[in-house]
CSV table of C-alpha atoms in Angstrom, one decimal:
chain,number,residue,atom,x,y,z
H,41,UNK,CA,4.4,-17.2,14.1
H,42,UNK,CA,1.5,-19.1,12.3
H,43,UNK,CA,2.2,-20.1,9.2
H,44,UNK,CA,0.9,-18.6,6.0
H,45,UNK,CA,-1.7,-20.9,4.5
H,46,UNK,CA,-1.4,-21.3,0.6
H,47,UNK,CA,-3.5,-22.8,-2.2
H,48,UNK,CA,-3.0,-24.9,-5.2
H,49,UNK,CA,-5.1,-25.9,-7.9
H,50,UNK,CA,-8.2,-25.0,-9.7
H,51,UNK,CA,-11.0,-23.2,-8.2
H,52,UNK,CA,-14.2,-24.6,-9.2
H,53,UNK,CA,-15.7,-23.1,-12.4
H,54,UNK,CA,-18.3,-20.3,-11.7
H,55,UNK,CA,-21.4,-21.2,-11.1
H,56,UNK,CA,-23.1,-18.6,-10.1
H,57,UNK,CA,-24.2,-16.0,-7.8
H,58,UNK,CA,-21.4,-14.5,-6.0
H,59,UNK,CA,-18.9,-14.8,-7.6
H,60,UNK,CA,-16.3,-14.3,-4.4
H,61,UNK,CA,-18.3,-17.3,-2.6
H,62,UNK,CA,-15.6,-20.0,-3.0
H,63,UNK,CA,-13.0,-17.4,-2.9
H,64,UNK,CA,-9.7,-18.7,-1.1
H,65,UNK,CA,-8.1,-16.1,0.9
H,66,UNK,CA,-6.7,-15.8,4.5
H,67,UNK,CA,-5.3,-13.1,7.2
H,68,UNK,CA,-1.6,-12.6,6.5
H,69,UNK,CA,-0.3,-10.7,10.0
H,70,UNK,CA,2.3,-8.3,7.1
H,71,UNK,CA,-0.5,-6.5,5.6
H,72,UNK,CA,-0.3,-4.3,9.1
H,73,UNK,CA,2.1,-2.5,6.7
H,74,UNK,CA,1.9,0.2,4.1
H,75,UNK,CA,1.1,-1.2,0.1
H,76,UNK,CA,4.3,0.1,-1.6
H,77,UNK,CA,2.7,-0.8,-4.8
H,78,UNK,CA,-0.6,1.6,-4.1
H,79,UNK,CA,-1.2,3.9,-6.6
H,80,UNK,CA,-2.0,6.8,-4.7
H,81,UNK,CA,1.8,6.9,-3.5
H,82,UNK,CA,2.5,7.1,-7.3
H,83,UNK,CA,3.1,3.1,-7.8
H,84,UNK,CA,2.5,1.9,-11.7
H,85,UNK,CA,3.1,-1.1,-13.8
H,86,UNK,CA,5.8,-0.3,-16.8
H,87,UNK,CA,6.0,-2.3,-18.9
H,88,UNK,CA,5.0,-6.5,-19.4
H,89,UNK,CA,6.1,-8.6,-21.8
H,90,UNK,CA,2.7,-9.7,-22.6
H,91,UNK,CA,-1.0,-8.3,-22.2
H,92,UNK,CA,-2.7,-10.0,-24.8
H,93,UNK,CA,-6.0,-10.4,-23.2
H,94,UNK,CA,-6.1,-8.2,-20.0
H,95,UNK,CA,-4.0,-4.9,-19.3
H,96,UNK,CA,-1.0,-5.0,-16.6
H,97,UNK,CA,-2.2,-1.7,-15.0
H,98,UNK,CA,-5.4,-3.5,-13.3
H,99,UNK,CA,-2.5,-4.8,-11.4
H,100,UNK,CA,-2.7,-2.1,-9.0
H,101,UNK,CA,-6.0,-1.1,-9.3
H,102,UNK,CA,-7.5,-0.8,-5.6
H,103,UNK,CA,-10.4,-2.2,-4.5
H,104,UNK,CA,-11.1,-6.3,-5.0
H,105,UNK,CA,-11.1,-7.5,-8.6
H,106,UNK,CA,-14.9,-7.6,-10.2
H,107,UNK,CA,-15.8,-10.2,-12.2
H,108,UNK,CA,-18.4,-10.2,-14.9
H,109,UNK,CA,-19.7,-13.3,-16.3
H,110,UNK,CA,-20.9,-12.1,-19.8
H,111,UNK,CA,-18.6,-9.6,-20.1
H,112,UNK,CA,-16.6,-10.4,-23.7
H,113,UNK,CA,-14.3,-8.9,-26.3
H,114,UNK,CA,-13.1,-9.4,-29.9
H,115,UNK,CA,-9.8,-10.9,-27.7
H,116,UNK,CA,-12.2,-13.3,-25.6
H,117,UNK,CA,-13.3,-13.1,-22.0
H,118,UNK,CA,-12.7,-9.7,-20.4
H,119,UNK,CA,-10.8,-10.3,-17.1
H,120,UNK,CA,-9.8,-7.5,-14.4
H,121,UNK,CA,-6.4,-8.1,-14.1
H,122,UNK,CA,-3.3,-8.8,-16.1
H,123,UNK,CA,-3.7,-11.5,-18.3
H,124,UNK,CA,-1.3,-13.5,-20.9
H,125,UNK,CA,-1.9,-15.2,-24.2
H,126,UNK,CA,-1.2,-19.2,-24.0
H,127,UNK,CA,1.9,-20.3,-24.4
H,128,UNK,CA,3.1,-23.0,-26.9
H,129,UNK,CA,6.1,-25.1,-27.7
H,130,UNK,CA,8.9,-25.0,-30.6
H,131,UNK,CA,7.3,-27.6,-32.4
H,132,UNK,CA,4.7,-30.2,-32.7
H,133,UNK,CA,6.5,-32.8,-31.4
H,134,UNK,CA,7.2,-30.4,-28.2
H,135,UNK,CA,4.2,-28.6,-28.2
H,136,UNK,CA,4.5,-27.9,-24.3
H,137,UNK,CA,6.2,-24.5,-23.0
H,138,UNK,CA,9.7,-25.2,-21.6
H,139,UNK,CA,10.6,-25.4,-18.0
H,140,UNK,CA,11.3,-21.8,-17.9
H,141,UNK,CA,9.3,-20.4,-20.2
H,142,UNK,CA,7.3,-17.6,-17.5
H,143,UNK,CA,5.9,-13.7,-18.3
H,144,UNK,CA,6.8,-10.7,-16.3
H,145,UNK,CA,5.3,-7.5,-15.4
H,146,UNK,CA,7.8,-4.5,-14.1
H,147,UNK,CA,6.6,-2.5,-11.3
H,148,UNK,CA,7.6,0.4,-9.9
H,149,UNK,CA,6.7,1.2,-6.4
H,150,UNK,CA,5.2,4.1,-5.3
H,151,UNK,CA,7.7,4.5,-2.3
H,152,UNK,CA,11.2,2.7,-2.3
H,153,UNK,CA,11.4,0.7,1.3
H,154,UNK,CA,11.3,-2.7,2.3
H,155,UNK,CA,9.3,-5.5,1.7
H,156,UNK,CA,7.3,-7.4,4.5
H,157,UNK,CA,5.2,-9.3,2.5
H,158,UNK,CA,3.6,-9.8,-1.2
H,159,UNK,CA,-0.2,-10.8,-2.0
H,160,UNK,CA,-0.9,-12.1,-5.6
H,161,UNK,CA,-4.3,-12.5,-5.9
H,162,UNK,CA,-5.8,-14.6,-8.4
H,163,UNK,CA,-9.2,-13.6,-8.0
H,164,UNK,CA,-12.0,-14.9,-10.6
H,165,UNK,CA,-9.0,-16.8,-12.8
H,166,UNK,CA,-10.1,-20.4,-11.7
H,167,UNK,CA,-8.5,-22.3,-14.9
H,168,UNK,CA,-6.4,-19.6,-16.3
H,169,UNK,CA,-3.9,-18.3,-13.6
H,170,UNK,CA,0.1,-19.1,-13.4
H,171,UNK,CA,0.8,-22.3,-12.7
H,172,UNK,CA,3.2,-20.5,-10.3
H,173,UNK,CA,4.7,-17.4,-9.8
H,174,UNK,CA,8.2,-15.7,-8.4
H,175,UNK,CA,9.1,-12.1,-7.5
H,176,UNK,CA,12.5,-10.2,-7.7
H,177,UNK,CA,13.2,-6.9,-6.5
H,178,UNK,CA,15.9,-4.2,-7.5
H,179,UNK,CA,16.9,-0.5,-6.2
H,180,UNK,CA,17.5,1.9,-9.1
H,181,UNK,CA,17.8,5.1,-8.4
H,182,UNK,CA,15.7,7.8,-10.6
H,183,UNK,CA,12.9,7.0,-12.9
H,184,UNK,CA,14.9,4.9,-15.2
H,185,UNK,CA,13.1,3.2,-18.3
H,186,UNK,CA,11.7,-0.4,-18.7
H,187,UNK,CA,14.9,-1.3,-20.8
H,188,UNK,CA,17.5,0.2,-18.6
H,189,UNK,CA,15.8,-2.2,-16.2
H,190,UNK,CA,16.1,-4.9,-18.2
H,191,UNK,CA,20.0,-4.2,-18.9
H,192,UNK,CA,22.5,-6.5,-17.4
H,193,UNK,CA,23.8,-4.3,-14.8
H,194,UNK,CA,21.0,-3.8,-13.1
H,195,UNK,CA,20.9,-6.6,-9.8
H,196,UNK,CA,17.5,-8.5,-9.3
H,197,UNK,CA,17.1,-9.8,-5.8
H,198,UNK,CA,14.7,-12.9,-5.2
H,199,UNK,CA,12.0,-12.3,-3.1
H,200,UNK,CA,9.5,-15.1,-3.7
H,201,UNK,CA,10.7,-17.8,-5.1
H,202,UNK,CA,9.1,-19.7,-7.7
H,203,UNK,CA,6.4,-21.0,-5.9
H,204,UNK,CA,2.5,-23.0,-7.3
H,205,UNK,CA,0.0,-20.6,-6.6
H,206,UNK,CA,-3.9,-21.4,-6.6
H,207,UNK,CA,-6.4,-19.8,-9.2
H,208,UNK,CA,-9.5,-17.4,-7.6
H,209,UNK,CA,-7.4,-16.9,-4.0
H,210,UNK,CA,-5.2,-14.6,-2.3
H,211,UNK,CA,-1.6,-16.2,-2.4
H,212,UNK,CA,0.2,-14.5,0.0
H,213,UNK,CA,4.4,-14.5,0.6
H,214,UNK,CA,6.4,-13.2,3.8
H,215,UNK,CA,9.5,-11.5,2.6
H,216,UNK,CA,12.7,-11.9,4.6
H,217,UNK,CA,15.2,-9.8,2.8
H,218,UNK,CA,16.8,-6.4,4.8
H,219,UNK,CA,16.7,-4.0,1.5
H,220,UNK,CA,15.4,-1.0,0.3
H,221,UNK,CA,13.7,-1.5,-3.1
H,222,UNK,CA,12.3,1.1,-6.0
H,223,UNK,CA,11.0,-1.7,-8.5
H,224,UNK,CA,9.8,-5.1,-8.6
H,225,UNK,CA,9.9,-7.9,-11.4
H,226,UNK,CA,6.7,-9.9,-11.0
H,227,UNK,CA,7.2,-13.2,-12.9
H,228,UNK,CA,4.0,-15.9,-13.8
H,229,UNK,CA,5.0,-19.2,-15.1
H,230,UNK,CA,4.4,-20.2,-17.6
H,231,UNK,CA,1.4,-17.9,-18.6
H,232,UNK,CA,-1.8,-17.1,-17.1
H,233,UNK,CA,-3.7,-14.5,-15.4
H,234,UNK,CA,-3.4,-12.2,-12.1
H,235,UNK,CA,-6.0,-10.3,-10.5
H,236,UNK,CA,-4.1,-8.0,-8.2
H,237,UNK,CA,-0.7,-7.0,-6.1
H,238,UNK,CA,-0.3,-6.0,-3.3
H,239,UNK,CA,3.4,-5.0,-1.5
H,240,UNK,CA,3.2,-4.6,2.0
H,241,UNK,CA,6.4,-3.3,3.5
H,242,UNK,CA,8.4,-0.2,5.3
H,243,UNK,CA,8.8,2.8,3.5
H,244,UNK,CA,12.5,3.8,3.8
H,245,UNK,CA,12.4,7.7,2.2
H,246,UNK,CA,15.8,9.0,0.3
H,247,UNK,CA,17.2,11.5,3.2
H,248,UNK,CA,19.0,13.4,0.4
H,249,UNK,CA,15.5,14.3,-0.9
H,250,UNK,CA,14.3,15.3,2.2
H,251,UNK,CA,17.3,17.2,3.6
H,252,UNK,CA,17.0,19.8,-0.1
H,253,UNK,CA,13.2,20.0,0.8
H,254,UNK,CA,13.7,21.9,4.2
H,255,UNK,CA,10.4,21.4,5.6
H,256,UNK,CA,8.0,18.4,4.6
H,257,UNK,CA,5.1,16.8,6.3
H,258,UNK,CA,6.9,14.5,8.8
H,259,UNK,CA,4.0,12.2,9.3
H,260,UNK,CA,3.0,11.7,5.7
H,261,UNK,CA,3.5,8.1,4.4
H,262,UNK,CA,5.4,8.4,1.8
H,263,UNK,CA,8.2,9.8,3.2
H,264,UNK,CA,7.8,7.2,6.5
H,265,UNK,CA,5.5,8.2,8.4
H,266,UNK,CA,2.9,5.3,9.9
H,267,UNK,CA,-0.6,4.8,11.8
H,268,UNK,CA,0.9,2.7,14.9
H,269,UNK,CA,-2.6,2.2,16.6
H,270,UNK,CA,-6.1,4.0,16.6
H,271,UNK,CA,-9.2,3.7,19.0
H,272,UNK,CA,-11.8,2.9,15.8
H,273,UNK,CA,-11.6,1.3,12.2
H,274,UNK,CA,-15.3,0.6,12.1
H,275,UNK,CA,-15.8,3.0,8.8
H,276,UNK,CA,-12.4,3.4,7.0
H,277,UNK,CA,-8.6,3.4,8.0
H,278,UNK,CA,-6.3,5.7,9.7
H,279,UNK,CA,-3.8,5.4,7.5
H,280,UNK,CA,-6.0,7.6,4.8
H,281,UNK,CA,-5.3,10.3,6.7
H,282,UNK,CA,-1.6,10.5,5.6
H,283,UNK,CA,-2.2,9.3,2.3
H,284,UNK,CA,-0.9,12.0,-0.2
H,285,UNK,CA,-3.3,14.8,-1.5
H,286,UNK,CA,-6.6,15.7,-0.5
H,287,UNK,CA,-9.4,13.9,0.3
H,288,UNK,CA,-11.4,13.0,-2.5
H,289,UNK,CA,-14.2,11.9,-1.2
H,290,UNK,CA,-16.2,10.8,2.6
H,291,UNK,CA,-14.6,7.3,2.9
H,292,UNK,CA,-11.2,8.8,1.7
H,293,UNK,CA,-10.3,10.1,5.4
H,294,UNK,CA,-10.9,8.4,8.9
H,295,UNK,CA,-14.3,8.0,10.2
H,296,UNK,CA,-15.5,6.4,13.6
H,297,UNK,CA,-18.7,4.7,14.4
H,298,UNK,CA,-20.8,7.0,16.4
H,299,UNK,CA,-20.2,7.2,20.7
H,300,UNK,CA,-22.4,6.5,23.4
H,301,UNK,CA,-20.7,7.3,26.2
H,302,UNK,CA,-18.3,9.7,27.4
H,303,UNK,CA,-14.9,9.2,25.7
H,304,UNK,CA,-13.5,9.9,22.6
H,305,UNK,CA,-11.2,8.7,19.3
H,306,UNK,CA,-7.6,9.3,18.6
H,307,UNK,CA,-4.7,8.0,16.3
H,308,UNK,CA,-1.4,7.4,17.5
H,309,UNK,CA,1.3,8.0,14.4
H,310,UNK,CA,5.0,7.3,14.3
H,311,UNK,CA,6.8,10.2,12.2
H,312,UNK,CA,9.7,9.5,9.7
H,313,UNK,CA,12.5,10.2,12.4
H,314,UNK,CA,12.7,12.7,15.4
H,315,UNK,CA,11.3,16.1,14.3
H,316,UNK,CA,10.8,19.5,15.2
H,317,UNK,CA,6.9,20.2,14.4
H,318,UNK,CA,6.1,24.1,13.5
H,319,UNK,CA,2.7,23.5,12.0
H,320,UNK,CA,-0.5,21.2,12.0
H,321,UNK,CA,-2.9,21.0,9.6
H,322,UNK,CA,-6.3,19.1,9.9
H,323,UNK,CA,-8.8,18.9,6.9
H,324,UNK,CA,-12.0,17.5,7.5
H,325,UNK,CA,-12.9,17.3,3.6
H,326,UNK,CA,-15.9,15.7,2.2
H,327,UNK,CA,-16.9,15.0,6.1
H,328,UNK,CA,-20.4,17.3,6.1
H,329,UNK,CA,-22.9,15.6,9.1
H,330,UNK,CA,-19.7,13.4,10.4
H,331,UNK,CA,-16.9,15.6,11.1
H,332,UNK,CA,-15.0,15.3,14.5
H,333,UNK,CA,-16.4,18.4,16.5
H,334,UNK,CA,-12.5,19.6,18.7
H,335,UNK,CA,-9.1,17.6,17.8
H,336,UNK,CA,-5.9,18.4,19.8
H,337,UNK,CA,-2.7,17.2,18.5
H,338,UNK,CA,0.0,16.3,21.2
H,339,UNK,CA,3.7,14.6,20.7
H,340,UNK,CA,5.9,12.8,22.4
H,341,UNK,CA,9.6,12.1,21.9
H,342,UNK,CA,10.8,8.4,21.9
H,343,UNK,CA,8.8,5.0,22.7
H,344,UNK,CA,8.7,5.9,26.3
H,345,UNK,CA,8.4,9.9,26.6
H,346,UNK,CA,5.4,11.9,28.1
H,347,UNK,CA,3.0,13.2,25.8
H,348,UNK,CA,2.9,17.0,25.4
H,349,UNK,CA,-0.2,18.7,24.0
H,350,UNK,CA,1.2,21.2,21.2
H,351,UNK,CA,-2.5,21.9,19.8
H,352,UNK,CA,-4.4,22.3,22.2
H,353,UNK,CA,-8.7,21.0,21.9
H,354,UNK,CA,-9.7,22.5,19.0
H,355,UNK,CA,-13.2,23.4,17.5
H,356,UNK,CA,-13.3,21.8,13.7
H,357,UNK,CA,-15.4,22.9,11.1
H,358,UNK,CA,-17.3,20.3,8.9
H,359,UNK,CA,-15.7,20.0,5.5
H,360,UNK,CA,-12.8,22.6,5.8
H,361,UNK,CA,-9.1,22.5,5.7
H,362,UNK,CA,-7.6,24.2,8.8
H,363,UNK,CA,-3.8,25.4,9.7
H,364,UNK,CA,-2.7,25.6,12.6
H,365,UNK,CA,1.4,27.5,13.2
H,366,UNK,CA,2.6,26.5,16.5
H,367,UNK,CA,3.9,28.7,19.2
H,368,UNK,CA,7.4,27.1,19.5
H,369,UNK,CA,8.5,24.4,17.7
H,370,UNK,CA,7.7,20.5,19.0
H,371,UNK,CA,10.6,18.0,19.2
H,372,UNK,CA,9.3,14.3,19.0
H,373,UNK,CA,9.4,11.0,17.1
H,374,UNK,CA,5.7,10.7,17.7
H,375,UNK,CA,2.1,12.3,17.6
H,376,UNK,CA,-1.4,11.7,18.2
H,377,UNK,CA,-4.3,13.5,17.5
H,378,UNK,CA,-7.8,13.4,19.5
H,379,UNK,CA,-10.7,13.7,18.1
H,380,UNK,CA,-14.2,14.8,20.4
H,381,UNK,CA,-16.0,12.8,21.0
H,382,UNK,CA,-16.4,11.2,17.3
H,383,UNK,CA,-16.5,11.4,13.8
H,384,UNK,CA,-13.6,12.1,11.2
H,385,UNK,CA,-11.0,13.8,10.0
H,386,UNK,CA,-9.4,13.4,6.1
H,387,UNK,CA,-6.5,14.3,6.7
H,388,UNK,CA,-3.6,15.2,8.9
H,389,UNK,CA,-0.4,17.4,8.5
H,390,UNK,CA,2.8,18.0,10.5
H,391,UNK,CA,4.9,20.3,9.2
H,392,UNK,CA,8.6,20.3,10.3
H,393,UNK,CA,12.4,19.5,10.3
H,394,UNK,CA,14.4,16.6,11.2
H,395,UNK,CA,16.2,17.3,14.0
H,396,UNK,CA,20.2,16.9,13.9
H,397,UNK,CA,20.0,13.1,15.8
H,398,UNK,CA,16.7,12.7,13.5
H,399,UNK,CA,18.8,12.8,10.1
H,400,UNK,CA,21.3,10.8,11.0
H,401,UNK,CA,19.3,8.3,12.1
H,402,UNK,CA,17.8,8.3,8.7
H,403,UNK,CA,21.0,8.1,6.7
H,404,UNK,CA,21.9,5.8,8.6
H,405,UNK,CA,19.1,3.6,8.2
H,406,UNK,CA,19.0,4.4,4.1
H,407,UNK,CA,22.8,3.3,4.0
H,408,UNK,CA,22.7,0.0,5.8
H,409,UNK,CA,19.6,-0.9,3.6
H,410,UNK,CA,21.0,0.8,0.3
């Protein structure tokens, strides 16, 4: 495995221009994965014990961090991202913070699983980021408050240690640990500033939650479901089209770069666990001139089973959400849908069970990580 680069130190101070020109930042092979911490899935910063000059929610804000070079307030400079006050000593003959003097941020992920992998990016703080930076994780159940998180009997599990950390990159961690999390406790030390997170990881879905809804969308993301491969990525990702909720707008769904021969685009997902499928819908929302003309939806059951056409090639409408109820019911562990010849769909929906082998495999899965 190659090694994940990292940076220390100073960026050098803006000087103009673009302002991501010098900006440090690398491929890290875990961000295949699904952000736990994305907002969409309902992820949200807390509490922090410090905001002073920039708010902990633009933790999670998608999209890069922007960066405005006259852009001030009555605090000071106006940063995107979280950003603390400086931190001083007891006295003035120790004027320095102490060894582990730090802030923290508490964030809640937007779907409890486990963590590959953990970006902070430092993005436009070039003198004013953490000098380094650690993250622990913990698995409460419910929604429970900032404090009851806080409390003593709640366990916090180290995922990245205290480690320096470079100003105006992407620092990025591989995780290691084999655990289901629902929060995070991101840690700066001493003080400083942080553009962005990003938790890449597993979702591991609660099966007791699943079992009292009956039927649920057994490819949706946030209760497991994943984009394991697709033919095209040239517009926007796969994965958008089992993000929760509609479509919101064009580059909120899939879209392919236009075909000039005679084949066609697909997505190949992996659902939660081995399902029986009784519906399929396929919503080409906000996709006008650019929708996918047919789609068929087939499934297969297990890594190495035959794929079975259980929709079969389909005329779409541009911009419309259409259902589909299925003859007899489709047992498998995977689908794919295929789109003719190109275009885009926003979004796509499996409706179903878990079979009986299905749900145990989930509870099983949820115990030994729980």
């Amino acid at each position: 495995m190659t090694a994940i680069p990292t940076f220390t130190g100073d960026a050098h101070p803006y000087s103009g221009g673009d302002p991501y020109a010098d900006y440090r930042t690398a491929d890290f092979p875990f961000t295949r994965y699904v952000d736990l911490a994305d907002r969409q899935l309902g992820a949200g910063v807390i509490a922090a014990n410090d905001e002073f000059f920039a708010q902990r929610e633009n933790l999670l804000v998608p999209g890069p961090a922007e960066f405005d070079p006259e852009h001030f307030g009555h605090k000071g400079k106006i940063m995107d991202g979280w950003e603390t006050r400086r931190r001083r000593g007891v006295s003035a003959g120790h004027p320095w913070p102490a060894a582990d003097d730090h802030d923290w941020a508490l964030v809640r992920l937007g779907a409890a699983g486990v963590v590959r992998g953990i970006v902070v990016d430092t993005a436009h703080f070039r003198g004013n980021y953490p000098q380094a930076v650690s993250v622990e994780g913990a698995s409460v159940a419910g929604s429970p408050p900032p404090a009851e998180l806080l409390g003593d009997d709640v366990k916090w599990t180290t995922l990245v240690p205290r480690t320096p950390v470079g100003g105006h990159a992407a620092n990025g961690f591989t995780v290691s640990v084999e655990q289901r999390f629902t929060h995070l406790r991101v840690n700066q030390h001493p003080d400083g500033g942080i553009a962005r997170l990003r938790v890449y990881g597993e979702v591991v879905p609660d099966p007791e939650w699943l079992t009292v809804l009956g039927t649920f969308d057994v490819a949706a993301l946030e209760h497991g479901g994943l984009v394991e491969d697709a033919s095209d990525l040239f517009y926007s990702p796969a994965t958008n089209t089992i993000q929760p909720g509609r479509s919101r707008k064009m580059d909120d769904g899939w879209e392919t770069r236009r075909r000039r021969d005679q084949g066609n685009d697909w997505i190949r997902y992996r659902l939660v666990t081995q399902s029986q499928i009784r519906a399929v819908e396929i919503d080409t929302a906000y996709l006008k001139g650019n929708s996918a003309g047919w789609a068929s939806v087939s499934v297969r059951d297990g890594e190495d089973g035959e794929w079975r056409e259980v929709l079969p090639r389909t005329r779409l409408q541009p911009d419309t959400d259409h259902r589909f109820v299925l003859a007899s019911p489709a047992v498998g562990t995977h689908a794919r849908v295929d789109i003719f010849p190109d275009g885009g769909i926003s979004r796509l929906r499996l409706f179903g069970t878990p079979t009986e082998a299905g749900a145990a495999a989930l509870t099983a899965r949820h115990r030994e990580l729980s």
